[in-house]
Short mmCIF file of C-alpha atoms and ligand atoms in Angstrom, two decimals:
data_model
loop_
_atom_site.label_atom_id
_atom_site.label_comp_id
_atom_site.label_asym_id
_atom_site.label_seq_id
_atom_site.Cartn_x
_atom_site.Cartn_y
_atom_site.Cartn_z
CA MET A 300 4.99 -0.10 14.54
CA SER A 301 4.03 -3.52 15.89
CA GLU A 302 0.50 -2.11 16.03
CA LEU A 303 0.56 -2.06 12.25
CA PHE A 304 1.27 -5.76 12.14
CA ASP A 305 -1.33 -6.46 14.80
CA LEU A 306 -3.84 -4.99 12.39
CA LEU A 307 -2.83 -7.19 9.49
CA VAL A 308 -5.66 -9.46 8.50
CA VAL A 309 -4.72 -12.47 6.44
CA GLY A 310 -7.19 -14.79 4.87
CA ASP A 311 -10.33 -14.63 7.03
CA GLU A 312 -13.71 -13.48 5.75
CA ALA A 313 -13.89 -10.31 7.81
CA GLY A 314 -10.51 -9.38 6.42
CA LEU A 315 -11.65 -9.96 2.88
CA GLU A 316 -14.66 -7.68 3.36
CA GLU A 317 -12.40 -5.06 4.88
CA GLU A 318 -10.07 -5.29 1.91
CA LEU A 319 -12.85 -4.83 -0.59
CA GLY A 320 -14.23 -1.93 1.44
CA TRP A 321 -11.06 0.09 1.42
CA GLN A 322 -10.35 -0.54 -2.23
CA GLU A 323 -13.63 1.09 -3.15
CA ARG A 324 -12.38 4.27 -1.48
CA ALA A 325 -8.93 4.20 -3.07
CA LEU A 326 -8.05 7.64 -4.35
CA CYS A 327 -5.69 6.22 -6.97
CA ALA A 328 -8.66 4.68 -8.75
CA GLN A 329 -9.57 8.21 -9.80
CA THR A 330 -6.11 9.03 -11.15
CA ASP A 331 -3.56 7.73 -13.62
CA PRO A 332 -2.78 4.18 -12.44
CA GLU A 333 0.49 4.16 -14.37
CA SER A 334 2.06 6.67 -12.02
CA PHE A 335 1.70 4.05 -9.25
CA PHE A 336 3.73 1.54 -11.24
CA PRO A 337 6.55 3.62 -12.74
CA GLU A 338 9.32 2.18 -14.89
CA LYS A 339 12.51 1.39 -13.00
CA GLY A 340 14.08 4.69 -11.99
CA GLY A 341 10.89 6.60 -12.80
CA SER A 342 9.42 9.22 -10.52
CA THR A 343 7.13 8.18 -7.70
CA ARG A 344 6.42 11.74 -6.58
CA GLU A 345 2.98 12.14 -8.16
CA ALA A 346 1.72 8.81 -6.84
CA LYS A 347 2.99 9.52 -3.33
CA LYS A 348 1.29 12.91 -3.38
CA VAL A 349 -2.04 11.21 -4.14
CA CYS A 350 -1.45 8.71 -1.33
CA LEU A 351 -0.93 11.51 1.18
CA ALA A 352 -4.50 12.65 0.55
CA CYS A 353 -5.98 9.14 0.48
CA GLU A 354 -8.29 8.22 3.37
CA VAL A 355 -7.46 4.50 3.15
CA ARG A 356 -3.70 4.88 3.18
CA ASN A 357 -3.21 2.74 6.29
CA GLU A 358 -5.43 -0.06 5.01
CA CYS A 359 -3.62 0.01 1.69
CA LEU A 360 -0.18 -0.21 3.30
CA GLU A 361 -1.28 -3.00 5.62
CA TYR A 362 -2.65 -4.94 2.65
CA ALA A 363 0.57 -4.51 0.68
CA LEU A 364 2.69 -5.67 3.61
CA ALA A 365 0.44 -8.62 4.38
CA ASN A 366 0.37 -9.74 0.75
CA ASP A 367 4.02 -9.01 0.08
CA GLU A 368 3.21 -6.76 -2.87
CA ARG A 369 6.46 -6.38 -4.78
CA PHE A 370 5.67 -3.69 -7.30
CA GLY A 371 4.32 -0.21 -7.25
CA ILE A 372 3.40 2.42 -4.70
CA TRP A 373 1.10 1.22 -1.93
CA GLY A 374 0.09 3.31 1.05
CA GLY A 375 2.52 6.01 -0.03
CA LEU A 376 5.57 3.73 0.08
CA SER A 377 7.69 2.29 -2.69
CA GLU A 378 8.71 -1.35 -2.82
CA ARG A 379 12.09 -0.49 -1.28
CA GLU A 380 10.50 1.57 1.49
CA ARG A 381 8.09 -1.25 2.32
CA ARG A 382 11.00 -3.70 2.48
CA ARG A 383 12.84 -1.39 4.89
CA LEU A 384 9.73 -1.00 7.02
CA LYS A 385 9.30 -4.78 7.27
CA LYS A 386 12.96 -5.25 8.23
CA ALA A 387 12.69 -2.54 10.87
CA VAL A 388 9.66 -4.20 12.46
CA VAL A 389 10.90 -7.82 12.40
S1 LIG B 42 -2.79 4.90 -0.35
FE1 LIG B 42 -2.19 5.38 -2.43
S2 LIG B 42 -1.99 3.41 -3.48
FE2 LIG B 42 -3.17 3.10 -1.60
S3 LIG B 42 -5.30 3.25 -2.16
FE3 LIG B 42 -4.66 5.26 -1.49
S4 LIG B 42 -3.99 6.33 -3.31
FE4 LIG B 42 -4.09 4.16 -3.82
#
């Protein structure tokens, strides 16, 4: 899992280009964005299913972890799951 953090790119130009690149290939951009930001207690199943088929899932998760994204599904993980992942790695 430390490999994941080794890949995190924060703030440099190459990283910015990488970020923009993966976002253009985000599968969620072709679906209902609301399912990725459900109301509290709402289902995350549909969003996670889309993430499983997304080719930039790793980049998306790395971005969310690096930028401490607090809301929504990123890289197939909920906010709580991302928090657990961070705790497990630190
Ligand atoms: S992994 Fe999920 S949230 Fe991230 S870009 Fe792909 S579909 Fe969107």
